[in-house]
Tab-separated table of C-alpha atoms in Angstrom:
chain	number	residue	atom	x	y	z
E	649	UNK	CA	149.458	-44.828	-17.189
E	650	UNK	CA	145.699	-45.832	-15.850
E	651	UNK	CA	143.236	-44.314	-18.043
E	652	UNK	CA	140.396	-43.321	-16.035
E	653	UNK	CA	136.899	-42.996	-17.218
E	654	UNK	CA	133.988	-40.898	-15.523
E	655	UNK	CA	130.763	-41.469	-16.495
E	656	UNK	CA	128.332	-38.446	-17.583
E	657	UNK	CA	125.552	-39.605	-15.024
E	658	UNK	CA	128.379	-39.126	-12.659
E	659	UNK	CA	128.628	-35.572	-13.603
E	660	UNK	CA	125.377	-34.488	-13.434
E	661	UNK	CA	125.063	-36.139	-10.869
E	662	UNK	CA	127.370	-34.378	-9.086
E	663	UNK	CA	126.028	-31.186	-10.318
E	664	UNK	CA	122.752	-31.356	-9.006
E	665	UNK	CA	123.918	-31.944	-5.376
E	666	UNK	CA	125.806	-28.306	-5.950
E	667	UNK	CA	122.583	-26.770	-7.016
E	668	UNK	CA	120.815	-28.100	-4.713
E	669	UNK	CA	123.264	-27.152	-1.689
E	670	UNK	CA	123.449	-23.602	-2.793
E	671	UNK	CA	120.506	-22.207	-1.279
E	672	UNK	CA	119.032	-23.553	2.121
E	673	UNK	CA	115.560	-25.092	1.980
E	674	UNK	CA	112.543	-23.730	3.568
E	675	UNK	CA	109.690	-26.561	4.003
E	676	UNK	CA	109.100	-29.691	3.114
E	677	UNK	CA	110.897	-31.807	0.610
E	678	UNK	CA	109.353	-33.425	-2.113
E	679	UNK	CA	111.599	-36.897	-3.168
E	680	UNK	CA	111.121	-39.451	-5.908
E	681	UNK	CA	110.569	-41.953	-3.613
E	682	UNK	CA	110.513	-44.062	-0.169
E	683	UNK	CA	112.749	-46.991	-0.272
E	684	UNK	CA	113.949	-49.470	2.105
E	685	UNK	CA	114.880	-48.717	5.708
E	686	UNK	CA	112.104	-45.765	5.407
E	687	UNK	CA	114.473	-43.393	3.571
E	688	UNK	CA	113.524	-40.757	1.420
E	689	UNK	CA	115.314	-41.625	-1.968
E	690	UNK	CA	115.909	-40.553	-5.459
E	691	UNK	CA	115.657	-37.429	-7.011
E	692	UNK	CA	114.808	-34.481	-5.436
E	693	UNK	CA	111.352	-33.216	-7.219
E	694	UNK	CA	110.615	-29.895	-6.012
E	695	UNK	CA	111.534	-28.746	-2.451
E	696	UNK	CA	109.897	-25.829	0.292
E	697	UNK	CA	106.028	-27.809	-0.349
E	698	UNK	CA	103.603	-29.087	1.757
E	699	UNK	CA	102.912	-32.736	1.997
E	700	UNK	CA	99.743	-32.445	0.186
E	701	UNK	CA	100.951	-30.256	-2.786
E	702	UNK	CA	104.159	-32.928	-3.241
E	703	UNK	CA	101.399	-35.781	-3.477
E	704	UNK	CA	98.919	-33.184	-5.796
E	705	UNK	CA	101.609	-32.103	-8.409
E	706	UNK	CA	103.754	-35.626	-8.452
E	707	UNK	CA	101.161	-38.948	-7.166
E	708	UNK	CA	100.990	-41.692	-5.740
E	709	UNK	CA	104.817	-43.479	-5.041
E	710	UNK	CA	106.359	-40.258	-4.461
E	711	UNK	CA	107.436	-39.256	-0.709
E	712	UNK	CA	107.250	-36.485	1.575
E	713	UNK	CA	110.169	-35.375	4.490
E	714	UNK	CA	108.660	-32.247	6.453
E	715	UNK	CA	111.900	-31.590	8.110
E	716	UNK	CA	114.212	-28.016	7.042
E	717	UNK	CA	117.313	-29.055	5.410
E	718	UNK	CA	120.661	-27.085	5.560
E	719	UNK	CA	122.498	-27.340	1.828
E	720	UNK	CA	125.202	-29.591	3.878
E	721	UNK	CA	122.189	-32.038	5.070
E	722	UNK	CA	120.438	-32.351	1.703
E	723	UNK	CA	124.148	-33.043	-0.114
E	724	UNK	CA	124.561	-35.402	2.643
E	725	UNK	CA	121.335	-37.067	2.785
E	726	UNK	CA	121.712	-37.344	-1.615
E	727	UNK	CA	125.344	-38.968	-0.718
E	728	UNK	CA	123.669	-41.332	2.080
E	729	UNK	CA	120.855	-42.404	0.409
E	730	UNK	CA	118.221	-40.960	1.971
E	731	UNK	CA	116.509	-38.638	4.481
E	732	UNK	CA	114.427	-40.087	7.207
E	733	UNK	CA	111.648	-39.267	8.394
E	734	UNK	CA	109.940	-40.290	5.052
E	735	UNK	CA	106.164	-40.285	4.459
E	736	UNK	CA	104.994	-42.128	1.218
E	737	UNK	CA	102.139	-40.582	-0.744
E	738	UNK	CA	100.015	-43.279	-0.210
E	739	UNK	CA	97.145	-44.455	-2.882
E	740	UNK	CA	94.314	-43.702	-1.002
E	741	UNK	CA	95.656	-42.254	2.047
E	742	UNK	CA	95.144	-38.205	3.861
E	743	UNK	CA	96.718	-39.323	6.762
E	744	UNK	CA	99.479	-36.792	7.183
E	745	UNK	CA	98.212	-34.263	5.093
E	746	UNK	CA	97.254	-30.866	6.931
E	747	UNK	CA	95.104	-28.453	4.766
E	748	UNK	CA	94.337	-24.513	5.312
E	749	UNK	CA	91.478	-22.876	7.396
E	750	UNK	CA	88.049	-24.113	6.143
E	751	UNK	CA	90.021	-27.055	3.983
E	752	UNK	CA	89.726	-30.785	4.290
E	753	UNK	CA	91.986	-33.654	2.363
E	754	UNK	CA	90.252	-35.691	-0.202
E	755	UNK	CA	92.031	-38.730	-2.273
E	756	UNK	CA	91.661	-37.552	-5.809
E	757	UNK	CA	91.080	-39.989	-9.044
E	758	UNK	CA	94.304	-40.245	-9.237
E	759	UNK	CA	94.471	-41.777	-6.087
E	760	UNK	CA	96.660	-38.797	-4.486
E	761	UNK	CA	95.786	-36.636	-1.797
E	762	UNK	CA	94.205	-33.038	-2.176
E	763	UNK	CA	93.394	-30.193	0.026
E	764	UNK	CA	89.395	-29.172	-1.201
E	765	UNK	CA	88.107	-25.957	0.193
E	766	UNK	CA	85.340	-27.100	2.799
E	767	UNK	CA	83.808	-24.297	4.816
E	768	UNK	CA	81.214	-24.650	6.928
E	769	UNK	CA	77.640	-23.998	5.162
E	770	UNK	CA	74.868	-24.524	7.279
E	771	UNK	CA	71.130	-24.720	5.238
E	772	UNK	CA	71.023	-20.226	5.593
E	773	UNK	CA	74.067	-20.150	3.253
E	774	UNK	CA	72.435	-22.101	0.860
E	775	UNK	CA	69.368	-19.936	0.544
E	776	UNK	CA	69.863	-18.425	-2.620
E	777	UNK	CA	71.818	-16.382	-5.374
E	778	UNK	CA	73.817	-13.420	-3.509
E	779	UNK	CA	75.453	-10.782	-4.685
E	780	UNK	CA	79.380	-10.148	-4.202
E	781	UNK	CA	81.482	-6.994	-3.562
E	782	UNK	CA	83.573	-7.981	-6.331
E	783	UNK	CA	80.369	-7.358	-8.379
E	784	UNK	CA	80.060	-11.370	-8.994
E	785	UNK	CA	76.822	-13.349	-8.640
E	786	UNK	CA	77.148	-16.329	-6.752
E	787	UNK	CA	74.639	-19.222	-6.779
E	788	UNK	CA	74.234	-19.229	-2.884
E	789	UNK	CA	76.981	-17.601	-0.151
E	790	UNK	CA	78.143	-21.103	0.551
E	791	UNK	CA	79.613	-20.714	-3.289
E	792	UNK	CA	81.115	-17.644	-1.936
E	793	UNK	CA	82.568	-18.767	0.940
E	794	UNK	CA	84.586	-21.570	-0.987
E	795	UNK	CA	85.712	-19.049	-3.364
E	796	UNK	CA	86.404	-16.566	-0.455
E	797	UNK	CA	88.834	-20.188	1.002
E	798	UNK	CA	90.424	-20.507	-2.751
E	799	UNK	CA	92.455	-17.037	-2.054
E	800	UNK	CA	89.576	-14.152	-2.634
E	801	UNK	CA	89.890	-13.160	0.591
E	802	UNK	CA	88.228	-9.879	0.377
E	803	UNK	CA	84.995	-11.249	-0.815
E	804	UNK	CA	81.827	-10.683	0.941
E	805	UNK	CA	78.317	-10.814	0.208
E	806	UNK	CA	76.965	-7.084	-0.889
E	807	UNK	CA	73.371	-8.467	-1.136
E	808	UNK	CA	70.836	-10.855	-1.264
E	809	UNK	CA	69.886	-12.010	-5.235
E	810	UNK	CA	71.745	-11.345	-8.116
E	811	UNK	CA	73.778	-8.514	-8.891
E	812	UNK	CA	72.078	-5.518	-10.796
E	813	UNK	CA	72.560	-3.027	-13.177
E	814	UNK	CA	69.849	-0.753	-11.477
E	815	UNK	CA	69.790	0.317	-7.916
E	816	UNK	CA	66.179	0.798	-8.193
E	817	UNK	CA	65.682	-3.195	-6.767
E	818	UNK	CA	68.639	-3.149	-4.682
E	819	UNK	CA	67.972	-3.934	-0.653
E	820	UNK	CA	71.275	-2.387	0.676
E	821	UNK	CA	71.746	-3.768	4.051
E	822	UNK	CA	71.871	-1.603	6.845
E	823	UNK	CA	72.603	2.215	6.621
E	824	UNK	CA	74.571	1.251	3.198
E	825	UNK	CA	73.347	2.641	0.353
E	826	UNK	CA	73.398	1.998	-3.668
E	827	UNK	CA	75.580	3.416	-5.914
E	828	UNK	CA	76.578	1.932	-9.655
E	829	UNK	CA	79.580	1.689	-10.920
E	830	UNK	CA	81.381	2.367	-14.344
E	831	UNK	CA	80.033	-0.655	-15.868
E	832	UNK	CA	76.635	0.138	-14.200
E	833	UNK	CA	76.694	-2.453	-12.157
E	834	UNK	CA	74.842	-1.477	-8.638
E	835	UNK	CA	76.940	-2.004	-5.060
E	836	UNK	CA	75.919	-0.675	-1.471
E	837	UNK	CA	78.404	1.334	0.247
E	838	UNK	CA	78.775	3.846	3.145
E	839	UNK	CA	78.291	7.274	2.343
E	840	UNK	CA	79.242	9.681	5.260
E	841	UNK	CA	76.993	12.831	5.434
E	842	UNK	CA	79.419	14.176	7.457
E	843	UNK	CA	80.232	18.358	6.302
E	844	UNK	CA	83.487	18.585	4.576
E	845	UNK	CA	86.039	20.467	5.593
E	846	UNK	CA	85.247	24.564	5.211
E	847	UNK	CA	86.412	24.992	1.522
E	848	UNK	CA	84.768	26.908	-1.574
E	849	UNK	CA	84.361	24.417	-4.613
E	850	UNK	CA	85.583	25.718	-7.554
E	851	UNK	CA	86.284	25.398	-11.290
E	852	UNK	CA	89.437	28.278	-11.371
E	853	UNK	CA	92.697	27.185	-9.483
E	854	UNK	CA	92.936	30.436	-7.391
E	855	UNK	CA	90.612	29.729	-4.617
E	856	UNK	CA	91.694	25.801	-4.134
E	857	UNK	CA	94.780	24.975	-2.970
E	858	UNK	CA	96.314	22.412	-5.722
E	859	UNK	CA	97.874	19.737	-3.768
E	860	UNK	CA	94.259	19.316	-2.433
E	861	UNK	CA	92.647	20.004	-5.658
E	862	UNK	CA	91.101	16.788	-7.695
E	863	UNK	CA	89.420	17.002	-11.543
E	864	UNK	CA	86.475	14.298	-11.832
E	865	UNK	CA	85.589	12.451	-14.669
E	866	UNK	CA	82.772	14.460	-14.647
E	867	UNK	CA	85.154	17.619	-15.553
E	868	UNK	CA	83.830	19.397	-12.404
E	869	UNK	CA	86.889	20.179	-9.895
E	870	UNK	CA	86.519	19.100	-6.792
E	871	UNK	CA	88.588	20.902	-3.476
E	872	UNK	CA	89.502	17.507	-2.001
E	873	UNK	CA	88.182	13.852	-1.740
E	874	UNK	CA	85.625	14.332	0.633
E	875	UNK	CA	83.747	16.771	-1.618
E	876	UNK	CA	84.092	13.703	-4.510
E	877	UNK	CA	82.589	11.357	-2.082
E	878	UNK	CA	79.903	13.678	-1.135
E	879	UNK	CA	78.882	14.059	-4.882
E	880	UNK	CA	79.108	11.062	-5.901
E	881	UNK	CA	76.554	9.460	-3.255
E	882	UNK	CA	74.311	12.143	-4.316
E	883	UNK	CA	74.639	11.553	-8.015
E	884	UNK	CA	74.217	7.577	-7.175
E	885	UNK	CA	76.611	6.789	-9.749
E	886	UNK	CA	80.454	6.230	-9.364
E	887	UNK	CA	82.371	10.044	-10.731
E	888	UNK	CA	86.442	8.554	-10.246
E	889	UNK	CA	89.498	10.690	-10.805
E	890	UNK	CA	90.498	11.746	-14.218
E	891	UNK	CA	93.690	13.489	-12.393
E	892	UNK	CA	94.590	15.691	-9.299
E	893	UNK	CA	94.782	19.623	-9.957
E	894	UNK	CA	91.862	21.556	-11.178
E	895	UNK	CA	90.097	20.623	-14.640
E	896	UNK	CA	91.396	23.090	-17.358
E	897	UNK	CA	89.090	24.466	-19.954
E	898	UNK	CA	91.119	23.313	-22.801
E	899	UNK	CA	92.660	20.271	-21.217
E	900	UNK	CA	95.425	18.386	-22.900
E	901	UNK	CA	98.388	15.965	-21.529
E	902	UNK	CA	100.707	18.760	-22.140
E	903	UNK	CA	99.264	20.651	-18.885
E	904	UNK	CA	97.820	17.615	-16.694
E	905	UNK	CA	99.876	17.063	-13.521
E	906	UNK	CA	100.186	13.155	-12.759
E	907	UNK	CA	100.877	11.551	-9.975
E	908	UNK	CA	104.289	8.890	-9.378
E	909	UNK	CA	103.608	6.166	-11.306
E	910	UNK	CA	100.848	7.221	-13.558
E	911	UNK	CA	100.222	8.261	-17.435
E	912	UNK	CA	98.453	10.717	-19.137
E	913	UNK	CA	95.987	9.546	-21.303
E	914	UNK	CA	93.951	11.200	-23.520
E	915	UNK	CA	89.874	9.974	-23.492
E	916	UNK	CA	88.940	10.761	-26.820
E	917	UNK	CA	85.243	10.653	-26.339
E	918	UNK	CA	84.856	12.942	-23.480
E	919	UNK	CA	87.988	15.213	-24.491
E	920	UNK	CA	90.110	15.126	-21.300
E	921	UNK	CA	92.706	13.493	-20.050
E	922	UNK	CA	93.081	10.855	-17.639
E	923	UNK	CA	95.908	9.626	-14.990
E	924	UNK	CA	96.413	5.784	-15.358
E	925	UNK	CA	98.372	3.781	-13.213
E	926	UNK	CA	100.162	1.592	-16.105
E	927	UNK	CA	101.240	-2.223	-15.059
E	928	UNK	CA	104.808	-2.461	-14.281
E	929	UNK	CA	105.237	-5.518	-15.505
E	930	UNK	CA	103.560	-7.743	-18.342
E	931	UNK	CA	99.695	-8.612	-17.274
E	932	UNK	CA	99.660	-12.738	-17.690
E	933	UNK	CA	96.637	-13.317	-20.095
E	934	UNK	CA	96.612	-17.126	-18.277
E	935	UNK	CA	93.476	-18.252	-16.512
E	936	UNK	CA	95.484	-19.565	-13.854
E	937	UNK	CA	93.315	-21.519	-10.802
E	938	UNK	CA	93.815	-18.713	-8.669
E	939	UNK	CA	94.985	-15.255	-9.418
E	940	UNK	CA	91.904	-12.486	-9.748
E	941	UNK	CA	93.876	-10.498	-12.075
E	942	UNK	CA	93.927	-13.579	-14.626
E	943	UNK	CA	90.553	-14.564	-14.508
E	944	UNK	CA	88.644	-11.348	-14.916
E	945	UNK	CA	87.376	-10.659	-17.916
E	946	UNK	CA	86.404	-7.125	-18.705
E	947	UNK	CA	84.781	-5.610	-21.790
E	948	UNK	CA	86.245	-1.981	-22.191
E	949	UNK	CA	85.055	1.645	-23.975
E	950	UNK	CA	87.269	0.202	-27.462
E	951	UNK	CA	84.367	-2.882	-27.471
E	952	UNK	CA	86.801	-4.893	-27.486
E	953	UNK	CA	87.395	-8.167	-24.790
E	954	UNK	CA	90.066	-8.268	-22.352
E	955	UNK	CA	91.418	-10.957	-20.223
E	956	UNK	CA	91.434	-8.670	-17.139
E	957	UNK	CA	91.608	-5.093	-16.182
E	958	UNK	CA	94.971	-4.962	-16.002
E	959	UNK	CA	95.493	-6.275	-19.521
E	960	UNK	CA	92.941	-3.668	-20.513
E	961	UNK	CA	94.892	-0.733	-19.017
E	962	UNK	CA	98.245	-2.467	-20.444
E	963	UNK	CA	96.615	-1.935	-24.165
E	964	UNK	CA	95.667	1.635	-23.243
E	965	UNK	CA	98.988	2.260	-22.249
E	966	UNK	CA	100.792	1.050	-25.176
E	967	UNK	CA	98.112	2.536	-27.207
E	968	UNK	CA	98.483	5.930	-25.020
E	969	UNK	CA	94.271	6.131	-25.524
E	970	UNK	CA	91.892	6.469	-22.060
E	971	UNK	CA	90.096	3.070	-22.352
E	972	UNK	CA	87.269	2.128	-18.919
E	973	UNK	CA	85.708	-0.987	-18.632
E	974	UNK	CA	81.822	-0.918	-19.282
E	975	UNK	CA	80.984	-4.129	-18.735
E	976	UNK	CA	82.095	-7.322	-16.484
E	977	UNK	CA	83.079	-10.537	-18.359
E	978	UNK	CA	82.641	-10.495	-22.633
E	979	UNK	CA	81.403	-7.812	-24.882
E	980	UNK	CA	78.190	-9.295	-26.348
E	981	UNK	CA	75.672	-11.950	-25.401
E	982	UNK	CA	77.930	-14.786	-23.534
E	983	UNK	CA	77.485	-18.260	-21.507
E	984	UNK	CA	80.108	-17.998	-18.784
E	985	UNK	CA	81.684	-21.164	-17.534
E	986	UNK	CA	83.222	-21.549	-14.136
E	987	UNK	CA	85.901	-23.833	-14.676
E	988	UNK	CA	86.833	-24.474	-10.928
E	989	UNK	CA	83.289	-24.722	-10.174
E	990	UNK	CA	83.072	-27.320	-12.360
E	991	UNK	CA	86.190	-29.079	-11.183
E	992	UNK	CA	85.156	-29.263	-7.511
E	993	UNK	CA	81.831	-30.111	-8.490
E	994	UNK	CA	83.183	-33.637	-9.984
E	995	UNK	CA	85.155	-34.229	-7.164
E	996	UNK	CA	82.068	-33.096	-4.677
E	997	UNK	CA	80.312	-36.064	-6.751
E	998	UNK	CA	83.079	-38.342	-6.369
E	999	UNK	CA	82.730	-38.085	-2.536
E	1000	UNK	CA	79.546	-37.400	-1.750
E	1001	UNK	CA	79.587	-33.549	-1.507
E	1002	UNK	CA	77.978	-30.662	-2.297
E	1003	UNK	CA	79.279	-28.501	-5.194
E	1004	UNK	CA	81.167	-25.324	-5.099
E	1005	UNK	CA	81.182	-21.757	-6.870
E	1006	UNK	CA	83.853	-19.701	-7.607
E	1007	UNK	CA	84.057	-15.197	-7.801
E	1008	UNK	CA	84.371	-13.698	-11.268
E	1009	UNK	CA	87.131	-12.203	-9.444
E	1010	UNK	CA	87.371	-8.829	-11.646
E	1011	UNK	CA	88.288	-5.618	-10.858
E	1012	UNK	CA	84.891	-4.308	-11.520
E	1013	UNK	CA	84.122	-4.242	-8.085
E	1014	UNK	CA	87.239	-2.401	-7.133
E	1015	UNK	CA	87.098	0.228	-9.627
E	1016	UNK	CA	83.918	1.146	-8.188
E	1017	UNK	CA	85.731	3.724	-6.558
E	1018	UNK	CA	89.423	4.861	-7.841
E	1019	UNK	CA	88.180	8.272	-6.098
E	1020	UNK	CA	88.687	6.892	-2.860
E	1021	UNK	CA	91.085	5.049	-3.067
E	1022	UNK	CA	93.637	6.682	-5.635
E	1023	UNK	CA	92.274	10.537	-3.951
E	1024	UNK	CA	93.348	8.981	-0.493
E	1025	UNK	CA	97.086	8.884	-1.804
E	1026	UNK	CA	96.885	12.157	-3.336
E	1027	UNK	CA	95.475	14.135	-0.267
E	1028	UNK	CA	97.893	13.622	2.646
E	1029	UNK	CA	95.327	15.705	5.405
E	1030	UNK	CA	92.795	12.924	5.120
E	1031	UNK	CA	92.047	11.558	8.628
E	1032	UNK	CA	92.593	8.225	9.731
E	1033	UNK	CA	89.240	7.837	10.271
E	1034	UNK	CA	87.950	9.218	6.551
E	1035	UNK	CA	90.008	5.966	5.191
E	1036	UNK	CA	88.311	3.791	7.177
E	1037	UNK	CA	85.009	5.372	6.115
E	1038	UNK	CA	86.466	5.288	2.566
E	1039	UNK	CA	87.680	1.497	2.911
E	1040	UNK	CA	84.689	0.482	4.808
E	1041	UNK	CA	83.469	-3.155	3.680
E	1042	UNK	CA	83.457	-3.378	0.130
E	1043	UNK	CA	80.287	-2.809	1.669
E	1044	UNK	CA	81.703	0.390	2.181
E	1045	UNK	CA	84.102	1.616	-0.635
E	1046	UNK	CA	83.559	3.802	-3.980
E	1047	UNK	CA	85.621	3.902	-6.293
């Protein structure tokens, strides 16, 4: 009887062509290399990229085929030897390579292709320091813009200089005016002087109806969000949601009403509870290229440095203790380092460019104001057009 013998490589082999035809393919393919005839060959390397992000992650000699493959082509092509068309990533070659809105390629060091955020930044975007919604100074808006390109889309520039912890210097643009936020820092929004709707304010439940009703962190109830709103551009100063109902003279988490999704947690130093929207899932403590949640440092109410406002409201959680931010980036005197920045800035050099800038990217900025936003979900009469007063520009939201 003939023995046969099948080699391991054979096996795997084999293996990998299942895997890889049990899901279709969205995208481009990424392959381990072009060979003869102009056939994509080899391994397949990652699969659903662009042409510039297979040359970025993998370099120079790898290859590129932008056609969709079926899980019967790509077992086929892996059989054949190859899928054609084929583009190589060439040393010292963009051609090919199509980048994102306000993006151009650049050949990196390493001789492979890259898509560098290039918006247009004529010599009035390079005026001066400018301060952003997210509560981030920026050395110029140019330095915004590229940021704005990297995936902060919602960045926009609040005012000219840097940002401030006093409204006193502030020069709100427009009709916006200057409110600070929980970590004092100052922002211009749009405050509507519009009358609210024809309810009495009080601090008992009887007169307010509850679903309406909203407890500030100032312990003053409030009959709905447009009363918060109203008091808190006349007080200057961010007030925020400790929870909906009316504020209870001996308030505990036994009797506080939250909303779907939210915790009671108890604020030891003011003696009242707070609703907190706890992370579902585990906050990444990576400072990842992009990602705002990752990046922003926040220094909280325990004095103690967080890697972002989400990890600092994952601690309270656990901890079941009220914890607010009250300052951007580290507690104590710090030199902060903008590591992109500093990346672009060395390839900028390396061909001939300007450098770039990149947003602190916290959450500062957005809890400016929870009352608007967070109220806006708990009061279903608000108008249409109160959330886009509310939602107006980070120019034009308080939180």
């Amino acid at each position: 009887m003939e023995t046969r013998w099948h080699s391991p490589t054979v096996h795997v082999t084999l293996l990998l062509h299942l895997l890889h035809a049990a899901t279709a393919v969205e995208g481009g393919i990424c392959w381990l290399r072009r060979g003869e005839g102009g056939r994509c060959q080899g391994s397949l390397l990652q699969v659903g990229v662009s042409m510039a992000e297979c040359c970025s992650a993998h370099g120079p000699g790898r290859a590129w085929s932008g056609l969709d493959a079926s899980p019967e082509s790509l077992f086929r092509w892996k059989l054949s030897g190859g899928a054609t068309p084929c583009v190589p990533c060439s040393r010292g070659s963009c051609d090919r390579v199509e980048c994102g809105p306000d993006q151009r390629c650049r050949v990196g060091r390493n001789g492979a292709p890259r898509c560098l955020c290039a918006p247009p930044c004529p010599p009035a975007t390079r005026a001066g320091p400018v301060c952003a919604s997210s509560g981030r100074t920026f050395r110029d808006e140019c330095a915004l813009l590229r940021a704005r390109c990297r995936g902060q889309r919602g960045l926009s520039v609040q005012y000219p200089g840097p940002c401030m912890r006093s409204c006193a210097a502030v020069p709100c643009p427009g009709a916006s005016v200057c409110l600070l936020d929980q970590s004092s820092t100052a922002h211009c929004v749009s405050c509507s002087l519009r009358p609210c709707a024809a309810t009495t304010m009080t601090t008992t439940t009887t007169e307010v109806p509850p679903r309406s009703t909203l407890c500030g962190n100032d312990g003053v109830t409030y009959p709905g969000v447009c009363h918060l709103r109203r008091a808190t551009c006349q007080r200057g100063r961010s007030i925020g949601v400790a929870h909906h109902g009316p504020c209870q003279d001996r308030p505990s988490c036994a009797d506080t009403r939250c909303g779907p999704g939210r915790r009671c947690l108890w604020d030891s130093e003011a003696r009242r509870p707070h609703c907190v929207l706890c992370p579902e899932a585990p906050c990444s403590t990576a400072a990842t290229r992009h990602g705002p949640d990752e990046r922003a440092a926040v220094c909280a109410s325990d004095n103690v440095t967080y890697p972002s406002a989400c990890a600092m409201r994952e601690a309270a959680c656990a901890r079941g203790v009220y914890l607010e931010p009250r300052a951007p980036g580290f507690c104590g005197p710090t030199v902060e380092y903008d590591l992109e920045d500093l990346e672009d800035e060395v390839d900028d050099e390396d061909n001939g460019d300007g450098g770039g800038g990149d947003d602190y990217a916290s959450e500062m900025g957005d809890d400016l104001i929870e009352a608007w936003e967070s109220t806006q979900r708990l009061d279903p009469q608000i108008t249409a057009s109160e959330r886009s007063n509310g939602r107006d520009s980070r120019q034009g939201r308080i939180r």
